[in-house]
């Protein structure tokens, strides 16, 4: 049956940023399709709670791993720990991204953006993708069993943000925008994806990007309306709507797909 | 000349010059084709402006010669919906000029339609003009271009790259038909295909994707539509036809001698967000 190709039974998946808004759905989606899931997050408590919850609900194996992905040593140890616990890694979902702890600096206007802040965002949004792909890829190559790497990109790595949608837009009571560093980092993720797809193809490791459109979380009504007006489908995404594409890319259903960017954006980039 | 010798390399003015070249501009008397014809003439190319309305082509050619003493331009009858007319037109252009170096495909006509309103006949006619006509013109012209390091410039559209936002079009009277984008996307891919397959013959093939350049009649009839177009665009306005002149000269001249198979968007940023 065609749907068997989507099965992840017996596979081990590792998801970074696994306790985040999208990450938690990604983890549960992979678990529901049969994968053992290592939930990697900087929030040790959040990862632990989610791991327990997913194991309880699916009966699948989970492993919470606390890791600061900006630290190369921690990343190496994290990958080793997952391999020790589960014996292998078949699926890597390179998903973590962050705004850094200083939101004023994160949302600062481009003209005043500090190099320190730029580097702080790059450290998690792009450098960590490199570190994790390197550490996990090394295991995949050494084992010789192939694998699937999925990297979370963004619509703003594909097209520019229409700045007008941010007038009056807020998240948690604070004005928001999409800073340039995010666009640059996410375009970098797409470039890294294509590069690794070609580079690791001889090792039967497929590498693809998953680009979510704007996902409804804590944005105010103004943002939701302005953003939705730009989308052919007229609404923001629900995190659940990303899971199908992820399972497709993670599983044998996409066994001839590599170097691609699957865009799940309600049509935003189509017009 | 050594591989890199900036002191001896051609000047930009020399690279952009079309002196001694001849161009066949199909649709050369149209809104965008006229600007392109003028641009090529300004760079000293001899220009043949071909179209269904031969009178209009002759008139535009006269305008070129009036504006630029010494320029050589003329009109030519050619209906790209008729294979015989295409063959005859290309032959005539080659005969008149002793062979042309540049082919610009700018011809277009079509009816406004929605997906619901478009009939088989409308679809076929649109594809016949916008895609099949371009294919046939290129096929007829390649033997002429092949002996002259020729260049082909096709005019595609932003709607061959992205879809129209239906909300921009308040009635089927102004709607961009589905056949248009399909034909124009076909032009973009035909450009890539031919770039690869004609490279051994020394022919470069590129295309331009213009953004919103509505006819003046549309601007007068429907100012609200123009406002919506402008508001959707990062640069906040519709295009001015002369804004295609620079890119046309670039792509038709030696200034782009290492470019082929490309689609250059001139759209005010339409496709970047």
Coordinates of C-alpha atoms in Angstrom, one line a residue:
Chain A
X1 CA 0.0 0.0 0.0
X2 CA 1.2 3.5 -0.8
X3 CA 0.6 4.6 2.7
X4 CA 3.1 2.0 4.0
X5 CA 5.8 4.2 2.4
X6 CA 5.1 6.8 5.1
X7 CA 5.8 4.4 8.0
X8 CA 8.7 5.2 10.3
X9 CA 8.5 2.0 12.4
X10 CA 11.9 1.1 13.7
X11 CA 13.4 4.4 12.7
X12 CA 15.1 6.8 15.0
X13 CA 14.4 10.5 14.6
X14 CA 16.2 13.4 16.2
X15 CA 14.4 16.8 16.3
X16 CA 16.1 20.0 17.4
X17 CA 14.0 22.7 18.9
X18 CA 11.7 19.7 19.6
X19 CA 9.8 21.4 22.5
X20 CA 8.9 24.5 20.5
X21 CA 5.6 25.5 18.9
X22 CA 6.2 23.6 15.7
X23 CA 8.8 21.2 17.2
X24 CA 6.4 19.5 19.5
X25 CA 4.0 18.8 16.6
X26 CA 6.9 17.5 14.6
X27 CA 8.0 15.2 17.4
X28 CA 4.5 13.8 18.0
X29 CA 3.9 13.4 14.3
X30 CA 7.1 11.4 13.8
X31 CA 6.2 9.3 16.9
X32 CA 2.7 8.6 15.6
X33 CA 4.2 7.2 12.5
X34 CA 6.3 4.8 14.5
X35 CA 9.7 6.6 15.0
X36 CA 11.6 6.6 18.2
X37 CA 12.1 10.3 18.8
X38 CA 15.0 12.2 20.5
X39 CA 13.6 15.6 21.5
X40 CA 16.5 18.0 21.6
X41 CA 15.8 21.4 23.2
X42 CA 17.6 24.1 25.2
X43 CA 14.6 23.8 27.6
X44 CA 15.4 20.6 29.5
X45 CA 12.1 20.6 31.4
X46 CA 10.0 21.2 28.3
X47 CA 11.7 18.4 26.4
X48 CA 11.2 16.1 29.4
X49 CA 7.5 16.9 29.8
X50 CA 7.0 16.5 26.0
X51 CA 8.9 13.2 25.9
X52 CA 6.7 11.7 28.7
X53 CA 3.6 13.0 27.1
X54 CA 4.4 11.5 23.7
X55 CA 5.5 8.2 25.1
X56 CA 2.3 8.0 27.1
X57 CA 0.1 8.8 24.1
X58 CA 1.8 6.8 21.4
X59 CA 3.6 4.1 23.4
X60 CA 6.7 5.0 21.4
X61 CA 10.2 5.5 22.7
X62 CA 11.3 9.0 23.3
X63 CA 14.4 10.6 24.7
X64 CA 14.6 14.2 26.0
X65 CA 18.0 15.7 25.4
X66 CA 19.0 19.1 26.8
X67 CA 21.4 20.9 24.6
X68 CA 22.6 24.4 23.8
X69 CA 23.1 24.0 20.0
X70 CA 25.5 27.0 19.9
X71 CA 28.1 24.9 21.8
X72 CA 29.9 22.5 19.4
X73 CA 31.0 20.3 22.3
X74 CA 27.4 19.9 23.6
X75 CA 26.2 19.2 20.0
X76 CA 28.7 16.4 19.6
X77 CA 27.8 14.9 23.0
X78 CA 24.1 15.2 22.2
X79 CA 24.5 13.3 18.9
X80 CA 26.6 10.6 20.7
X81 CA 24.0 10.3 23.5
X82 CA 21.2 9.7 21.1
X83 CA 23.2 7.1 19.2
X84 CA 24.1 5.4 22.5
X85 CA 20.5 5.4 23.6
X86 CA 18.8 4.3 20.3
X87 CA 21.7 2.7 18.4
X88 CA 21.4 4.9 15.3
X89 CA 19.8 8.0 13.8
X90 CA 17.8 7.6 10.6
X91 CA 16.0 11.0 10.5
X92 CA 17.4 14.3 11.5
X93 CA 15.1 17.2 11.7
X94 CA 17.2 20.3 12.0
X95 CA 14.5 22.6 13.2
X96 CA 15.7 24.9 16.0
X97 CA 15.7 28.6 15.6
X98 CA 15.7 31.5 18.1
X99 CA 15.1 35.1 18.7
X100 CA 17.9 35.3 21.4
X101 CA 17.1 36.6 24.9
X102 CA 17.2 40.3 24.0
X103 CA 14.0 41.0 22.1
X104 CA 14.7 44.7 21.8
X105 CA 17.9 43.9 20.0
X106 CA 16.2 41.2 17.9
X107 CA 13.4 43.5 16.6
X108 CA 15.7 46.5 16.2
X109 CA 15.6 48.4 12.9
X110 CA 18.1 47.3 10.3
X111 CA 19.9 50.6 10.3
X112 CA 20.7 50.2 14.0
X113 CA 21.0 46.4 14.1
X114 CA 24.1 45.4 16.2
X115 CA 26.6 42.9 14.8
X116 CA 26.5 41.2 18.2
X117 CA 22.8 40.6 17.8
X118 CA 23.2 39.5 14.2
X119 CA 25.8 36.9 15.3
X120 CA 23.6 35.8 18.2
X121 CA 20.8 35.0 15.8
X122 CA 23.1 33.4 13.2
X123 CA 24.6 31.3 16.0
X124 CA 21.3 29.4 16.5
X125 CA 19.5 29.9 13.1
X126 CA 22.3 28.9 10.8
X127 CA 25.5 28.0 12.6
X128 CA 23.7 25.4 14.8
X129 CA 22.2 23.9 11.6
X130 CA 25.8 23.3 10.4
X131 CA 26.9 21.9 13.8
X132 CA 24.0 19.5 14.1
X133 CA 24.1 18.4 10.5
X134 CA 27.8 17.7 10.9
X135 CA 27.6 15.8 14.2
X136 CA 24.6 13.7 13.1
X137 CA 25.7 13.3 9.5
X138 CA 29.0 11.9 10.7
X139 CA 27.1 9.1 12.4
X140 CA 24.9 8.5 9.4
X141 CA 27.9 8.3 7.0
X142 CA 29.8 6.0 9.4
X143 CA 26.8 3.6 9.8
X144 CA 26.4 3.5 6.0
X145 CA 22.6 3.0 6.2
X146 CA 21.6 6.3 4.6
X147 CA 19.2 8.7 6.2
X148 CA 16.9 11.7 5.8
X149 CA 17.8 15.2 6.9
X150 CA 15.0 17.8 7.0
X151 CA 15.9 21.4 7.7
X152 CA 13.3 24.0 8.7
X153 CA 13.6 27.0 6.4
X154 CA 11.2 29.9 6.1
X155 CA 9.1 31.8 3.5
X156 CA 11.4 34.7 4.3
X157 CA 14.3 32.7 3.0
X158 CA 12.4 32.5 -0.3
X159 CA 10.8 35.9 -0.6
X160 CA 11.0 39.2 1.2
X161 CA 8.7 40.2 4.0
X162 CA 6.1 42.9 3.1
X163 CA 7.0 45.3 5.8
X164 CA 3.5 46.9 5.8
X165 CA 2.0 43.9 7.5
X166 CA 3.9 44.8 10.7
X167 CA 2.1 48.1 11.3
X168 CA 0.2 47.6 14.5
X169 CA 1.3 43.9 14.7
X170 CA 2.2 42.5 18.1
X171 CA 3.2 39.3 19.8
X172 CA 2.7 39.0 23.5
X173 CA 2.0 42.7 23.6
X174 CA 5.2 43.7 21.9
X175 CA 5.6 45.1 18.3
X176 CA 7.1 42.6 16.0
X177 CA 8.8 42.4 12.6
X178 CA 10.9 40.0 10.6
X179 CA 14.6 41.1 10.9
X180 CA 17.0 40.8 8.0
X181 CA 19.2 38.4 9.9
X182 CA 16.3 35.9 10.0
X183 CA 15.8 36.1 6.2
X184 CA 19.6 35.8 5.6
X185 CA 19.9 32.8 8.0
X186 CA 16.9 31.0 6.4
X187 CA 18.1 31.6 2.9
X188 CA 21.4 30.1 4.2
X189 CA 19.5 27.1 5.4
X190 CA 18.1 26.5 1.9
X191 CA 21.7 26.8 0.4
X192 CA 23.0 24.4 3.0
X193 CA 20.2 22.0 2.1
X194 CA 21.1 21.9 -1.6
X195 CA 24.8 21.6 -0.9
X196 CA 24.4 18.7 1.5
X197 CA 21.9 17.0 -0.8
X198 CA 24.6 16.8 -3.5
X199 CA 27.4 16.1 -1.1
X200 CA 25.7 13.3 0.8
X201 CA 23.8 11.7 -2.1
X202 CA 26.6 9.0 -2.6
X203 CA 25.9 8.0 1.1
X204 CA 22.1 7.7 0.4
X205 CA 21.5 10.6 2.8
X206 CA 18.7 12.7 1.5
X207 CA 18.6 16.4 2.5
X208 CA 15.5 18.6 2.0
X209 CA 14.1 21.8 3.4
X210 CA 10.6 22.3 4.8
X211 CA 9.3 25.9 4.6
X212 CA 6.4 26.7 6.8
X213 CA 4.3 29.8 6.2
X214 CA 3.2 31.9 9.1
X215 CA 1.9 29.8 11.9
X216 CA -0.8 31.1 14.2
X217 CA 0.5 31.3 17.8
X218 CA 0.4 34.4 20.0
X219 CA 0.1 37.1 17.3
X220 CA -2.5 39.8 17.8
X221 CA -5.6 40.2 15.5
X222 CA -4.0 43.0 13.5
X223 CA -1.1 40.8 12.5
X224 CA -3.2 37.8 11.8
X225 CA -5.5 39.9 9.5
X226 CA -2.7 41.7 7.7
X227 CA -0.7 38.5 7.2
X228 CA -3.8 36.5 6.1
X229 CA -4.7 39.1 3.5
X230 CA -1.4 38.3 1.7
X231 CA -2.1 34.6 1.6
X232 CA -4.2 33.1 -1.3
X233 CA -5.9 30.7 1.2
X234 CA -6.6 33.8 3.4
X235 CA -5.4 32.4 6.7
X236 CA -2.4 31.5 8.8
X237 CA -1.2 28.0 9.2
X238 CA -1.9 25.6 12.0
X239 CA 1.2 23.7 13.3
X240 CA -0.6 20.4 12.5
X241 CA -0.5 21.3 8.8
X242 CA 3.3 21.0 8.7
X243 CA 3.4 17.4 9.9
X244 CA 2.3 15.7 6.7
X245 CA 5.2 17.3 4.7
X246 CA 7.6 16.4 7.4
X247 CA 6.6 12.7 7.6
X248 CA 6.7 12.6 3.8
X249 CA 10.3 13.9 3.7
X250 CA 11.4 11.7 6.7
X251 CA 10.0 8.5 5.2
X252 CA 10.6 6.3 2.2
X253 CA 7.6 8.0 0.6
X254 CA 10.1 10.6 -0.6
X255 CA 13.0 8.1 -1.4
X256 CA 13.8 9.9 -4.7
X257 CA 13.5 13.4 -3.4
X258 CA 16.6 15.3 -2.4
X259 CA 17.7 19.0 -2.4
X260 CA 14.2 20.2 -2.5
X261 CA 12.4 22.9 -0.5
X262 CA 8.8 21.9 0.2
X263 CA 6.8 25.1 0.9
X264 CA 3.7 24.8 3.1
X265 CA 2.5 28.4 3.0
X266 CA -1.2 28.5 1.8
X267 CA 0.1 29.9 -1.5
X268 CA 1.9 33.0 -0.1
X269 CA 4.8 32.5 -2.5
X270 CA 2.6 31.5 -5.5
X271 CA 1.5 35.1 -6.5
Chain B
X1 CA 45.0 39.8 -25.4
X2 CA 45.8 38.0 -22.1
X3 CA 43.0 36.5 -20.1
X4 CA 42.8 39.5 -17.8
X5 CA 44.0 42.8 -19.1
X6 CA 41.6 45.5 -17.9
X7 CA 43.6 48.2 -19.7
X8 CA 43.0 46.5 -23.0
X9 CA 39.5 45.2 -22.5
X10 CA 36.5 46.6 -24.5
X11 CA 34.8 49.7 -23.0
X12 CA 31.3 49.4 -21.7
X13 CA 30.2 51.7 -24.5
X14 CA 31.7 49.4 -27.1
X15 CA 30.1 46.4 -25.4
X16 CA 26.7 48.0 -25.5
X17 CA 27.0 49.2 -29.0
X18 CA 24.9 47.5 -31.7
X19 CA 26.6 49.3 -34.6
X20 CA 26.6 47.0 -37.6
X21 CA 23.9 44.7 -36.2
X22 CA 20.4 44.2 -37.4
X23 CA 17.4 43.4 -35.2
X24 CA 14.1 41.8 -36.1
X25 CA 11.6 42.9 -33.4
X26 CA 8.4 41.0 -33.6
X27 CA 5.6 43.0 -32.0
X28 CA 8.0 45.9 -32.5
X29 CA 5.2 48.6 -32.7
X30 CA 3.5 47.5 -29.5
X31 CA 3.6 49.1 -26.1
X32 CA 6.9 47.5 -25.0
X33 CA 8.1 46.5 -28.4
X34 CA 8.3 50.1 -29.5
X35 CA 10.5 51.0 -26.6
X36 CA 12.8 48.1 -27.3
X37 CA 12.9 49.0 -31.0
X38 CA 13.9 52.6 -30.1
X39 CA 16.5 51.3 -27.7
X40 CA 18.2 49.1 -30.2
X41 CA 18.1 51.9 -32.8
X42 CA 19.7 54.3 -30.3
X43 CA 22.5 51.8 -30.0
X44 CA 22.8 52.0 -33.8
X45 CA 21.2 48.8 -34.8
X46 CA 19.2 48.6 -37.9
X47 CA 15.7 47.7 -36.8
X48 CA 12.9 45.8 -38.6
X49 CA 9.6 46.2 -36.7
X50 CA 7.3 43.4 -37.6
X51 CA 3.6 43.0 -36.7
X52 CA 0.1 42.3 -37.9
X53 CA -0.5 46.0 -38.3
X54 CA 2.1 46.8 -40.9
X55 CA 1.0 50.4 -41.1
X56 CA 1.6 51.0 -37.4
X57 CA 5.0 49.3 -37.8
X58 CA 6.0 51.6 -40.7
X59 CA 4.8 54.6 -38.7
X60 CA 7.0 53.7 -35.7
X61 CA 9.9 53.1 -38.0
X62 CA 9.5 56.5 -39.5
X63 CA 9.4 57.9 -36.0
X64 CA 12.7 56.3 -35.2
X65 CA 14.3 57.8 -38.4
X66 CA 12.9 61.2 -37.6
X67 CA 14.2 61.2 -34.1
X68 CA 17.6 59.8 -35.0
X69 CA 19.0 61.0 -38.3
X70 CA 21.1 58.3 -39.8
X71 CA 19.1 55.5 -38.1
X72 CA 17.8 52.7 -40.2
X73 CA 14.4 51.2 -39.4
X74 CA 11.4 49.9 -41.3
X75 CA 8.1 48.1 -40.7
X76 CA 7.3 44.6 -41.9
X77 CA 4.0 42.7 -42.1
X78 CA 4.0 39.5 -40.1
X79 CA 1.2 37.7 -38.4
X80 CA 2.5 35.3 -35.8
X81 CA -0.8 33.4 -35.7
X82 CA -0.1 32.3 -39.3
X83 CA 2.9 29.9 -39.9
X84 CA 3.1 31.0 -43.5
X85 CA 3.3 34.7 -42.5
X86 CA 6.0 33.9 -40.0
X87 CA 8.1 32.1 -42.6
X88 CA 7.6 34.8 -45.2
X89 CA 8.3 37.6 -42.6
X90 CA 11.5 36.1 -41.4
X91 CA 12.7 35.5 -45.0
X92 CA 11.8 39.0 -46.0
X93 CA 13.6 40.4 -42.9
X94 CA 16.7 38.4 -43.8
X95 CA 16.5 39.5 -47.4
X96 CA 16.1 43.2 -46.6
X97 CA 19.0 43.2 -44.2
X98 CA 21.3 40.6 -45.6
X99 CA 20.7 38.6 -42.5
X100 CA 19.8 39.8 -38.9
X101 CA 21.7 39.3 -35.7
X102 CA 19.1 39.9 -33.1
X103 CA 15.5 38.5 -32.8
X104 CA 13.2 40.0 -30.2
X105 CA 9.9 38.2 -29.6
X106 CA 7.5 40.8 -28.2
X107 CA 4.3 39.9 -30.0
X108 CA 1.2 39.4 -28.0
X109 CA -2.6 39.6 -28.1
X110 CA -5.2 38.0 -26.1
X111 CA -8.7 38.4 -24.7
X112 CA -9.4 39.1 -21.0
X113 CA -10.9 36.1 -19.4
X114 CA -11.3 34.3 -16.1
X115 CA -10.8 30.5 -15.7
X116 CA -14.6 30.2 -15.8
X117 CA -15.2 32.4 -18.9
X118 CA -12.3 31.2 -21.1
X119 CA -13.4 28.9 -23.9
X120 CA -11.4 26.3 -25.7
X121 CA -11.2 28.7 -28.7
X122 CA -9.9 31.6 -26.6
X123 CA -7.3 29.3 -24.9
X124 CA -6.1 27.9 -28.2
X125 CA -5.9 31.4 -29.8
X126 CA -3.9 32.8 -26.8
X127 CA -1.5 29.9 -26.8
X128 CA -1.2 30.1 -30.6
X129 CA -0.1 33.8 -30.4
X130 CA 1.9 33.9 -27.1
X131 CA 3.7 30.5 -27.3
X132 CA 3.3 28.8 -30.6
X133 CA 4.0 32.0 -32.5
X134 CA 7.2 32.5 -30.6
X135 CA 8.4 28.9 -31.2
X136 CA 7.7 29.2 -34.9
X137 CA 9.4 32.5 -35.3
X138 CA 12.5 31.2 -33.5
X139 CA 12.5 28.1 -35.6
X140 CA 12.4 30.1 -38.8
X141 CA 15.0 32.6 -37.6
X142 CA 17.7 30.2 -36.2
X143 CA 19.3 29.4 -39.6
X144 CA 19.7 33.2 -40.1
X145 CA 21.1 33.8 -36.5
X146 CA 23.3 30.7 -36.5
X147 CA 25.9 32.1 -38.9
X148 CA 26.1 35.4 -37.0
X149 CA 26.5 34.7 -33.3
X150 CA 22.9 35.7 -32.9
X151 CA 20.9 36.6 -29.9
X152 CA 17.3 35.9 -29.1
X153 CA 15.4 37.9 -26.6
X154 CA 11.9 36.7 -25.5
X155 CA 9.5 38.8 -23.6
X156 CA 7.8 36.7 -20.9
X157 CA 5.9 38.1 -17.9
X158 CA 5.8 38.2 -14.1
X159 CA 2.7 36.0 -14.6
X160 CA 4.9 33.3 -16.0
X161 CA 6.7 33.4 -12.7
X162 CA 3.9 33.9 -10.1
X163 CA 0.1 33.8 -10.2
X164 CA -2.1 36.9 -10.4
X165 CA -3.9 37.8 -7.2
X166 CA -7.5 37.4 -8.2
X167 CA -8.4 40.2 -5.7
X168 CA -6.7 42.7 -8.0
X169 CA -9.1 42.1 -10.8
X170 CA -12.6 43.4 -10.0
X171 CA -14.3 42.0 -13.1
X172 CA -13.6 39.6 -16.0
X173 CA -13.3 42.6 -18.2
X174 CA -9.8 43.1 -16.8
X175 CA -8.9 39.6 -15.6
X176 CA -5.6 38.1 -16.6
X177 CA -6.5 34.8 -18.4
X178 CA -5.0 31.5 -17.3
X179 CA -3.7 31.0 -20.9
X180 CA -1.5 34.1 -20.5
X181 CA 0.5 32.8 -17.5
X182 CA 0.7 29.3 -19.0
X183 CA 2.1 30.7 -22.3
X184 CA 4.5 33.0 -20.6
X185 CA 5.8 30.3 -18.2
X186 CA 6.3 28.3 -21.4
X187 CA 8.4 31.1 -22.8
X188 CA 10.6 31.1 -19.7
X189 CA 11.3 27.4 -20.1
X190 CA 11.6 27.5 -23.9
X191 CA 14.2 30.2 -23.3
X192 CA 16.2 27.8 -21.0
X193 CA 15.8 24.9 -23.4
X194 CA 17.0 26.9 -26.4
X195 CA 19.9 28.4 -24.4
X196 CA 21.2 24.9 -23.9
X197 CA 20.4 23.6 -27.4
X198 CA 21.4 26.6 -29.4
X199 CA 24.6 27.3 -27.5
X200 CA 26.7 25.1 -29.8
X201 CA 25.5 27.3 -32.7
X202 CA 26.7 30.4 -30.8
X203 CA 23.2 31.7 -30.2
X204 CA 22.4 33.2 -26.8
X205 CA 18.8 33.1 -25.6
X206 CA 17.4 35.1 -22.7
X207 CA 14.1 36.5 -21.6
X208 CA 12.7 39.5 -19.7
X209 CA 9.8 39.2 -17.3
X210 CA 8.1 42.6 -17.2
X211 CA 6.0 43.4 -14.2
X212 CA 2.8 45.5 -14.4
X213 CA 2.9 47.7 -17.6
X214 CA -0.8 48.2 -18.2
X215 CA -2.0 49.8 -21.4
X216 CA -2.9 53.5 -21.2
X217 CA -6.5 52.6 -22.0
X218 CA -6.7 50.4 -18.9
X219 CA -5.2 53.2 -16.8
X220 CA -7.9 55.6 -18.0
X221 CA -10.7 53.1 -17.7
X222 CA -9.8 51.7 -14.4
X223 CA -7.7 53.9 -12.2
X224 CA -8.7 51.9 -9.1
X225 CA -7.1 48.8 -10.6
X226 CA -3.9 50.7 -11.3
X227 CA -3.9 51.8 -7.6
X228 CA -4.2 48.2 -6.5
X229 CA -1.4 47.2 -8.8
X230 CA 0.8 49.9 -7.5
X231 CA 0.0 49.1 -3.9
X232 CA 0.9 45.5 -4.3
X233 CA 4.3 46.3 -5.7
X234 CA 7.4 47.0 -3.5
X235 CA 8.3 50.1 -5.6
X236 CA 4.7 51.3 -5.2
X237 CA 4.0 52.0 -8.8
X238 CA 3.4 50.5 -12.2
X239 CA 6.3 50.3 -14.7
X240 CA 7.1 52.9 -17.3
X241 CA 7.6 51.3 -20.8
X242 CA 11.0 52.9 -21.2
X243 CA 12.2 51.0 -18.2
X244 CA 12.7 48.0 -20.4
X245 CA 15.2 49.8 -22.7
X246 CA 18.3 49.2 -20.6
X247 CA 17.7 45.5 -20.1
X248 CA 16.9 45.0 -23.8
X249 CA 20.1 46.6 -24.8
X250 CA 22.1 44.6 -22.3
X251 CA 20.6 41.3 -23.4
X252 CA 20.9 42.1 -27.2
X253 CA 24.5 43.3 -27.0
X254 CA 27.9 42.0 -26.3
X255 CA 27.6 43.4 -22.8
X256 CA 25.9 40.1 -22.0
X257 CA 28.1 37.8 -24.0
X258 CA 28.4 35.3 -21.2
X259 CA 24.7 35.3 -20.3
X260 CA 22.3 32.8 -21.7
X261 CA 19.2 31.0 -20.5
X262 CA 18.3 33.7 -18.0
X263 CA 15.1 35.4 -17.0
X264 CA 15.6 39.0 -15.9
X265 CA 12.6 40.4 -14.0
X266 CA 11.9 44.1 -14.5
X267 CA 8.9 44.2 -12.2
X268 CA 9.4 46.8 -9.4
X269 CA 10.0 44.0 -7.0
X270 CA 6.7 42.3 -7.7
X271 CA 8.1 38.8 -7.4
X272 CA 10.4 39.3 -4.4
X273 CA 7.7 39.2 -1.7

